PDB file of C-alpha atoms in Angstrom:
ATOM      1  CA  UNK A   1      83.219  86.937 108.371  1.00 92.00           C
ATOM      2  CA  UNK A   2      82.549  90.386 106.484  1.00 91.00           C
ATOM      3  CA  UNK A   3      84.529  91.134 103.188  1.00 88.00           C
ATOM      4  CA  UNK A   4      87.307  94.118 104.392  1.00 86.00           C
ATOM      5  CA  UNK A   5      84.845  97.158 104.137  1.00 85.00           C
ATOM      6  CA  UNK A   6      82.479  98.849 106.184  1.00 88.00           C
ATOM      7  CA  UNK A   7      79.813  98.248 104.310  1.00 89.00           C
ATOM      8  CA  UNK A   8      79.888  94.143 104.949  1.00 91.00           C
ATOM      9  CA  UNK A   9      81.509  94.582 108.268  1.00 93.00           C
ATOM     10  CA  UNK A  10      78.453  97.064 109.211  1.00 93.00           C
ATOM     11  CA  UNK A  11      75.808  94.602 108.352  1.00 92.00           C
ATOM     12  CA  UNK A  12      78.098  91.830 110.644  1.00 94.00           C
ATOM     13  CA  UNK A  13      77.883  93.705 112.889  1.00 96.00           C
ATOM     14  CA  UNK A  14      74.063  94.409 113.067  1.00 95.00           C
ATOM     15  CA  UNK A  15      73.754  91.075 113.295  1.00 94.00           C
ATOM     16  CA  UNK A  16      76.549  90.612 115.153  1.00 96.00           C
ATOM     17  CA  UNK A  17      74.756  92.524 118.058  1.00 97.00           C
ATOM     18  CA  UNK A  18      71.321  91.101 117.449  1.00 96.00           C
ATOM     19  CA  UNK A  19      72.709  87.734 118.446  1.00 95.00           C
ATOM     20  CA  UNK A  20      74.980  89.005 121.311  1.00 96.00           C
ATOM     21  CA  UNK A  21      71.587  90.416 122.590  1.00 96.00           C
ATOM     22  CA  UNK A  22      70.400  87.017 122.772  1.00 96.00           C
ATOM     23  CA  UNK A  23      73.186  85.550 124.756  1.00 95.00           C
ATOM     24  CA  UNK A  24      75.455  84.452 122.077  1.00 94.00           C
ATOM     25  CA  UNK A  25      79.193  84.864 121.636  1.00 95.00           C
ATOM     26  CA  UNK A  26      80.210  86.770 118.285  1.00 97.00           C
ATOM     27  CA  UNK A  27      83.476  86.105 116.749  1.00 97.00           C
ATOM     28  CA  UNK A  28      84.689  88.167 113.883  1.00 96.00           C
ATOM     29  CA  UNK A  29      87.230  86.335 111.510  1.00 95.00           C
ATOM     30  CA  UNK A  30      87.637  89.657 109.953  1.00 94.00           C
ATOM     31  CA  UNK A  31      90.653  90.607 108.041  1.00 92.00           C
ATOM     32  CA  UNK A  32      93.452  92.062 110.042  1.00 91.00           C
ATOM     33  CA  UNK A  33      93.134  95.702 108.823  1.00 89.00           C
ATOM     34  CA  UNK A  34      90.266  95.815 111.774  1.00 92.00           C
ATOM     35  CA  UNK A  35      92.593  94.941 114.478  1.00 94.00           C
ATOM     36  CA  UNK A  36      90.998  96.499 117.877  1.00 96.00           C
ATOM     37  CA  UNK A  37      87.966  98.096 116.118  1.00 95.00           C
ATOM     38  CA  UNK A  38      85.521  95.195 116.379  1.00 96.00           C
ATOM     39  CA  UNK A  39      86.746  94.299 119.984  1.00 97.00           C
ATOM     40  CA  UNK A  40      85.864  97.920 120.695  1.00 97.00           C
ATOM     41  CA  UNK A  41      82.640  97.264 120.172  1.00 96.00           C
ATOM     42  CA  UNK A  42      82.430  94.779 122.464  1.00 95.00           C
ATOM     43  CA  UNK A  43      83.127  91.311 120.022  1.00 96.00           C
ATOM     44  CA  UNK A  44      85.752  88.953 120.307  1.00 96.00           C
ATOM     45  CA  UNK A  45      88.572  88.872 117.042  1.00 96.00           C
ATOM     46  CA  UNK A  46      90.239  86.149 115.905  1.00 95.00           C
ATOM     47  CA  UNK A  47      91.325  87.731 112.076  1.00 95.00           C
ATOM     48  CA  UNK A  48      92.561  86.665 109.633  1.00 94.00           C
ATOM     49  CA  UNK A  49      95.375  87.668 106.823  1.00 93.00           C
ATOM     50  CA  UNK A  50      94.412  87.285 103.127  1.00 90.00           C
ATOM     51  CA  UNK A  51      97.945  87.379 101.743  1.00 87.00           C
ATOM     52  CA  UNK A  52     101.634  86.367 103.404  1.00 86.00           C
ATOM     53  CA  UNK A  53     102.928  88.830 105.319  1.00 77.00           C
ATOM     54  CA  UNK A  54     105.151  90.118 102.688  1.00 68.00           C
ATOM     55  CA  UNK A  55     102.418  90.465 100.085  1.00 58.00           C
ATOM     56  CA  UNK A  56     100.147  92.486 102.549  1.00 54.00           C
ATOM     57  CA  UNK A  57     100.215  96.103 101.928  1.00 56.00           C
ATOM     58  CA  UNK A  58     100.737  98.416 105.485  1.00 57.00           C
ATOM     59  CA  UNK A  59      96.942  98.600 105.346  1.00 54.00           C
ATOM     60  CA  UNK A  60      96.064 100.194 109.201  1.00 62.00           C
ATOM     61  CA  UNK A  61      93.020 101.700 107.798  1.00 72.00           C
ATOM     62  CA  UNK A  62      89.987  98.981 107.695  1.00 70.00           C
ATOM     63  CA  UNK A  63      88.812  98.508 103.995  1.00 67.00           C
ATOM     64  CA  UNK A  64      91.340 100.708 102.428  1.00 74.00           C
ATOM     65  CA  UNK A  65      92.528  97.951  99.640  1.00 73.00           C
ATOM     66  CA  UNK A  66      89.552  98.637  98.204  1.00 72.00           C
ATOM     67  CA  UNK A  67      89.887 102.484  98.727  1.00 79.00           C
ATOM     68  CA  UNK A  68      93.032 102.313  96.603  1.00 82.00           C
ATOM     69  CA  UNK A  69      91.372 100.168  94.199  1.00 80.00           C
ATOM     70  CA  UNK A  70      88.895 101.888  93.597  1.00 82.00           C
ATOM     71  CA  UNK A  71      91.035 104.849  93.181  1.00 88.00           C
ATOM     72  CA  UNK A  72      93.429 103.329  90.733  1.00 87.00           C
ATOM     73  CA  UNK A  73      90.784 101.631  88.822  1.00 85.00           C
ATOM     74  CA  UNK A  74      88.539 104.624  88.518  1.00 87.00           C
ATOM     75  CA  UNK A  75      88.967 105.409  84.699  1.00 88.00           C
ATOM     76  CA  UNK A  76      87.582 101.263  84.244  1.00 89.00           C
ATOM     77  CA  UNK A  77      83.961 102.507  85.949  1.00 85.00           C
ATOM     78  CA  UNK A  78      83.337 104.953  83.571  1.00 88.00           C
ATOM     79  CA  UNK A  79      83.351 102.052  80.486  1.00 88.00           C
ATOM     80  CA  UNK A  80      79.617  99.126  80.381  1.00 84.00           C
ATOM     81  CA  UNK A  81      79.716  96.978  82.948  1.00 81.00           C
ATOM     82  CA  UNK A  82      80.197  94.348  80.308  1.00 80.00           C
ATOM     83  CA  UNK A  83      83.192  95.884  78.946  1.00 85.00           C
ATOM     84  CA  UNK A  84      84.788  95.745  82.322  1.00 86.00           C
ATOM     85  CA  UNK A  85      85.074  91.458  82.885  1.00 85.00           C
ATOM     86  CA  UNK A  86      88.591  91.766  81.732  1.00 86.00           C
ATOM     87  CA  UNK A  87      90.120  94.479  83.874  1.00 86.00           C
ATOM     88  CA  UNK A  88      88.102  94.944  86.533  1.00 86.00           C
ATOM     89  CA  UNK A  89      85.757  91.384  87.494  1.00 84.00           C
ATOM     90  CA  UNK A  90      88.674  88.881  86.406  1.00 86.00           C
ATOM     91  CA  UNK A  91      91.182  90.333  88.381  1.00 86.00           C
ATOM     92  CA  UNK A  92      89.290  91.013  91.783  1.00 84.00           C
ATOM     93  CA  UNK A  93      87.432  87.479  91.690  1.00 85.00           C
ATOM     94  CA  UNK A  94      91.451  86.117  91.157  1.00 88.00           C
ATOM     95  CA  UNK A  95      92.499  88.452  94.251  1.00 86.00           C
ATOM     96  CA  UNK A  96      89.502  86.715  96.132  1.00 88.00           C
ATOM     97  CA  UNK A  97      90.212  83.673  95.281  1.00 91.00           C
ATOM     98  CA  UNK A  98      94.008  83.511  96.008  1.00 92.00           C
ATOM     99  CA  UNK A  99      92.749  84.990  99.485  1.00 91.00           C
ATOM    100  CA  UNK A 100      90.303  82.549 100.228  1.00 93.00           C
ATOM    101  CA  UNK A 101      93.318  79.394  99.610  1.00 95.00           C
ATOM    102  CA  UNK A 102      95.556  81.686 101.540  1.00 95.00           C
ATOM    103  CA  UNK A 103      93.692  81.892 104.691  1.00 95.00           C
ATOM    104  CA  UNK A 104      91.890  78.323 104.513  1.00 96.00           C
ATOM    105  CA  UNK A 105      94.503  76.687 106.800  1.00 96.00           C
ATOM    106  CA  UNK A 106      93.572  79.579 108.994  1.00 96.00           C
ATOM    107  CA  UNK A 107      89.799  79.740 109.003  1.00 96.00           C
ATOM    108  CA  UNK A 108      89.899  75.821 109.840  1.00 96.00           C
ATOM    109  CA  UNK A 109      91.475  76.727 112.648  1.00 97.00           C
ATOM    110  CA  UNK A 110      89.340  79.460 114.320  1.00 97.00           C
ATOM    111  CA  UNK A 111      86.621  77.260 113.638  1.00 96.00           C
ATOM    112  CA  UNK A 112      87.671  74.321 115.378  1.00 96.00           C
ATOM    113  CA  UNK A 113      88.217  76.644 118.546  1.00 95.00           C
ATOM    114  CA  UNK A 114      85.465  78.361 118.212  1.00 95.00           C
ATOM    115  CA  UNK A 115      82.930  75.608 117.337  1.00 95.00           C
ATOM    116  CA  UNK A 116      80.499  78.090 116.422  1.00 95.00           C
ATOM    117  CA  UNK A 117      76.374  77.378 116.065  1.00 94.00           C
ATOM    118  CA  UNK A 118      76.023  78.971 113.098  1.00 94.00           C
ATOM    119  CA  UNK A 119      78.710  81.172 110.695  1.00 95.00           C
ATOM    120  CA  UNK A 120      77.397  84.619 108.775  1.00 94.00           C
ATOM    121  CA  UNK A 121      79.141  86.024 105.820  1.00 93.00           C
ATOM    122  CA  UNK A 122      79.072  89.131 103.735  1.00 92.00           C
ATOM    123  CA  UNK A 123      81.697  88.501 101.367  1.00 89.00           C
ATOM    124  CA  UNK A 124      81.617  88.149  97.155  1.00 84.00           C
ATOM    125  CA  UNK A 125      82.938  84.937  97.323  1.00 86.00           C
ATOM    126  CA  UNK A 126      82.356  81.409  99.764  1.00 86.00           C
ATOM    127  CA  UNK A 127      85.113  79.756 101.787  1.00 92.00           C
ATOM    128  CA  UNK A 128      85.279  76.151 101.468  1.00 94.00           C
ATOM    129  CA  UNK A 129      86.132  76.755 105.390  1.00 94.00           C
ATOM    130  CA  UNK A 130      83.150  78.432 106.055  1.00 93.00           C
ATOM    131  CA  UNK A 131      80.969  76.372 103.583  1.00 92.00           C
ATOM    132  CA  UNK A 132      82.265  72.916 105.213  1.00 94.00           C
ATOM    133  CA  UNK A 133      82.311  73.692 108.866  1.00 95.00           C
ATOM    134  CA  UNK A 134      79.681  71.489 109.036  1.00 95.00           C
ATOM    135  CA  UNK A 135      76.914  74.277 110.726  1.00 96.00           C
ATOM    136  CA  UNK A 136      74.695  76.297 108.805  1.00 95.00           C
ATOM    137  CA  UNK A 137      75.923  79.065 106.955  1.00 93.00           C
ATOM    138  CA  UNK A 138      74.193  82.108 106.248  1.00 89.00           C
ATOM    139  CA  UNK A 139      75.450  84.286 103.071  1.00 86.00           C
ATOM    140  CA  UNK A 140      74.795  87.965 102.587  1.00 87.00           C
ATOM    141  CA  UNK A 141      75.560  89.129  99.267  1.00 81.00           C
ATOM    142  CA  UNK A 142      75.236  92.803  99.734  1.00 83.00           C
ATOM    143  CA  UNK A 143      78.411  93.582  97.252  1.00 75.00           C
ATOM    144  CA  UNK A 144      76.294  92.266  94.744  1.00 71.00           C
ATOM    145  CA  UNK A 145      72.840  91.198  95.061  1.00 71.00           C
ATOM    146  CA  UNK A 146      72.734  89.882  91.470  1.00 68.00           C
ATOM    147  CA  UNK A 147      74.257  86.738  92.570  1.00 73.00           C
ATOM    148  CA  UNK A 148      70.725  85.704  93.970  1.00 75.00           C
ATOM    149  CA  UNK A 149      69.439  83.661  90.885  1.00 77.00           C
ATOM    150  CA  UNK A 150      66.198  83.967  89.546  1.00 81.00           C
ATOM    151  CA  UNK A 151      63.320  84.850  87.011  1.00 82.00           C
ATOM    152  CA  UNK A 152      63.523  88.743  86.392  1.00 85.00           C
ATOM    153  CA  UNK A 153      66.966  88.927  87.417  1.00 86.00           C
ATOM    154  CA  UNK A 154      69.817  90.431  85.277  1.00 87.00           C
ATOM    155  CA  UNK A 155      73.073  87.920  84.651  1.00 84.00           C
ATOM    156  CA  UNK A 156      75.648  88.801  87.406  1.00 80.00           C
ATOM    157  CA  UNK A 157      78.241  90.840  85.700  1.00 80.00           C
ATOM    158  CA  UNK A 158      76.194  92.266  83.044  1.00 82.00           C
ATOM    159  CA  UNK A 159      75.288  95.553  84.012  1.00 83.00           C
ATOM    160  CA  UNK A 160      71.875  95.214  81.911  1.00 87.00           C
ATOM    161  CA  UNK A 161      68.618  96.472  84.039  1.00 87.00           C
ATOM    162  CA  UNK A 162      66.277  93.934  84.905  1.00 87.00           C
ATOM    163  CA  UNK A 163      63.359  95.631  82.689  1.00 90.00           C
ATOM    164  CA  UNK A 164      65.259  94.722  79.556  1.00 88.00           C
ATOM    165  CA  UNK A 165      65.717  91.165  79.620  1.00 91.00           C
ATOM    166  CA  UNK A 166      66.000  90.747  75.668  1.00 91.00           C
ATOM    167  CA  UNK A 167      70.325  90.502  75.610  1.00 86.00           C
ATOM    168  CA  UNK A 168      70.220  87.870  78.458  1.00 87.00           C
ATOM    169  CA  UNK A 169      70.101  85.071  77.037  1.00 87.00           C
ATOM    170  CA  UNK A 170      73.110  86.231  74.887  1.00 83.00           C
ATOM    171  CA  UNK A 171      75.378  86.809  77.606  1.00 82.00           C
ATOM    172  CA  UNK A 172      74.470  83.664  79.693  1.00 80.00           C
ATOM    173  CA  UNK A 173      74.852  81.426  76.345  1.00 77.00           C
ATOM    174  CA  UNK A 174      77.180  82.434  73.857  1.00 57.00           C
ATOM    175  CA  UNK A 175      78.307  85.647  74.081  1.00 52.00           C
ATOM    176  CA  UNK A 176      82.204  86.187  74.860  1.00 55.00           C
ATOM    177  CA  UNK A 177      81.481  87.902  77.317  1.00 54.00           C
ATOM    178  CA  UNK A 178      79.087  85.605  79.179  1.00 52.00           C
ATOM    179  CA  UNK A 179      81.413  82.940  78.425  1.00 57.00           C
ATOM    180  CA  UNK A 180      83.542  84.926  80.617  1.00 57.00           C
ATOM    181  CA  UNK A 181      81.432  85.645  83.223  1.00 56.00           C
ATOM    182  CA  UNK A 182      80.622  82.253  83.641  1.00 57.00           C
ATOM    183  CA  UNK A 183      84.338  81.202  83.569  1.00 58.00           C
ATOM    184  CA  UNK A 184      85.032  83.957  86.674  1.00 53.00           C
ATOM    185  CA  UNK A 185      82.136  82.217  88.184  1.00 54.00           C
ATOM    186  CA  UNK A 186      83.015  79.039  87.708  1.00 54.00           C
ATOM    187  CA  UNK A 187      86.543  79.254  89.033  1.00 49.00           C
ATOM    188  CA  UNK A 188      85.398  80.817  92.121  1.00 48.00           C
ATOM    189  CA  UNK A 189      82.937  78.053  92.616  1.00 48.00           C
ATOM    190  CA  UNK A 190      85.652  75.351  92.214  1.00 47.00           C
ATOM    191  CA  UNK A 191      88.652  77.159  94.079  1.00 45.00           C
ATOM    192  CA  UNK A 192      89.891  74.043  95.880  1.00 42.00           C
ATOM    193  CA  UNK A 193      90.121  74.153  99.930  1.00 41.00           C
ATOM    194  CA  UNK A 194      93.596  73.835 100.777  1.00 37.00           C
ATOM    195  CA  UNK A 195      94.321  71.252 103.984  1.00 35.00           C
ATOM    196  CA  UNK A 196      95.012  72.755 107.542  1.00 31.00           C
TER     197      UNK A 196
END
């Protein structure tokens, strides 16, 4: 399950083909927008929508929700990372998380067909359908790599480099900011599953 941009869906499907080479089925739960373009490559679809019908832009063109956001949030890029939790982090982690409870009921489902071996994802956030399927799950965080914890590593959503470590502690502890990093974090962590 790749997040709805070439990027993620291009590393799904490297491996994607690496396992098909060794004899396994692949099955994207991509997000609609990539009707017929996975299948063209020779894997099986079984997507998914992130939003009812009615809330779904006419999105034909795979990835291009985040074309337009990118776009329309352009002027936001140009301010510190740290300046941009408010209008640019909180609102995307609430758009991923309000997908993720939208298409739970869904996900449940192609997984119980499917009874897969083992799931991959490149997406910014975990779904509790993926995450509880009850196989292993393997993450890729290629959107952003800072969410792999660890010594030398900057605080995800801080935009400081990693060869000035002197503010982190700040951020992570009691710095409004960090306080509202961790708060985005924490409520994507804790976004309940919903029941099929």
């Amino acid at each position: 399950m790749p997040e709805s941009a070439y990027g993620p869906t291009n590393n799904c499907v490297g491996i994607g083909d690496v396992l098909r080479n060794r004899g396994h089925l692949v099955v994207f739960a991509a997000e609609s927008s990539w009707r017929g373009k996975l299948a063209a490559l020779g894997f099986e679809e079984d997507l998914v929508d992130l939003a009812p019908p009615e809330d779904t832009p006419d999105n034909s063109d795979p990835g291009q929700y985040w074309k337009d956001f990118v776009r329309d949030t352009a002027p936001e890029f140009r301010k510190p990372t740290i300046e941009q939790l408010d209008t640019v982090i909180k609102p995307i982690w609430q758009g991923l998380i309000d997908g993720v409870k939208y298409c739970q009921p869904r996900l449940a489902e192609i997984i119980a067909r499917t009874r897969p071996d083992v799931i991959v994802e490149d997406n910014v956030i975990a779904f509790p359908a993926l995450v509880t399927a009850g196989v292993p799950v393997t993450r890729i965080v290629s959107c952003n790599p800072l969410e792999i914890k660890g010594p030398g590593i900057p605080p995800p959503f801080s935009g400081y480099p990693s060869d000035d470590p002197d503010r982190w502690p700040a951020f992570r502890g009691s710095s409004a900011a960090g306080k509202a990093a961790s708060s985005i974090s924490a409520s994507a962590a804790s976004a309940p599953p919903t029941s099929a």
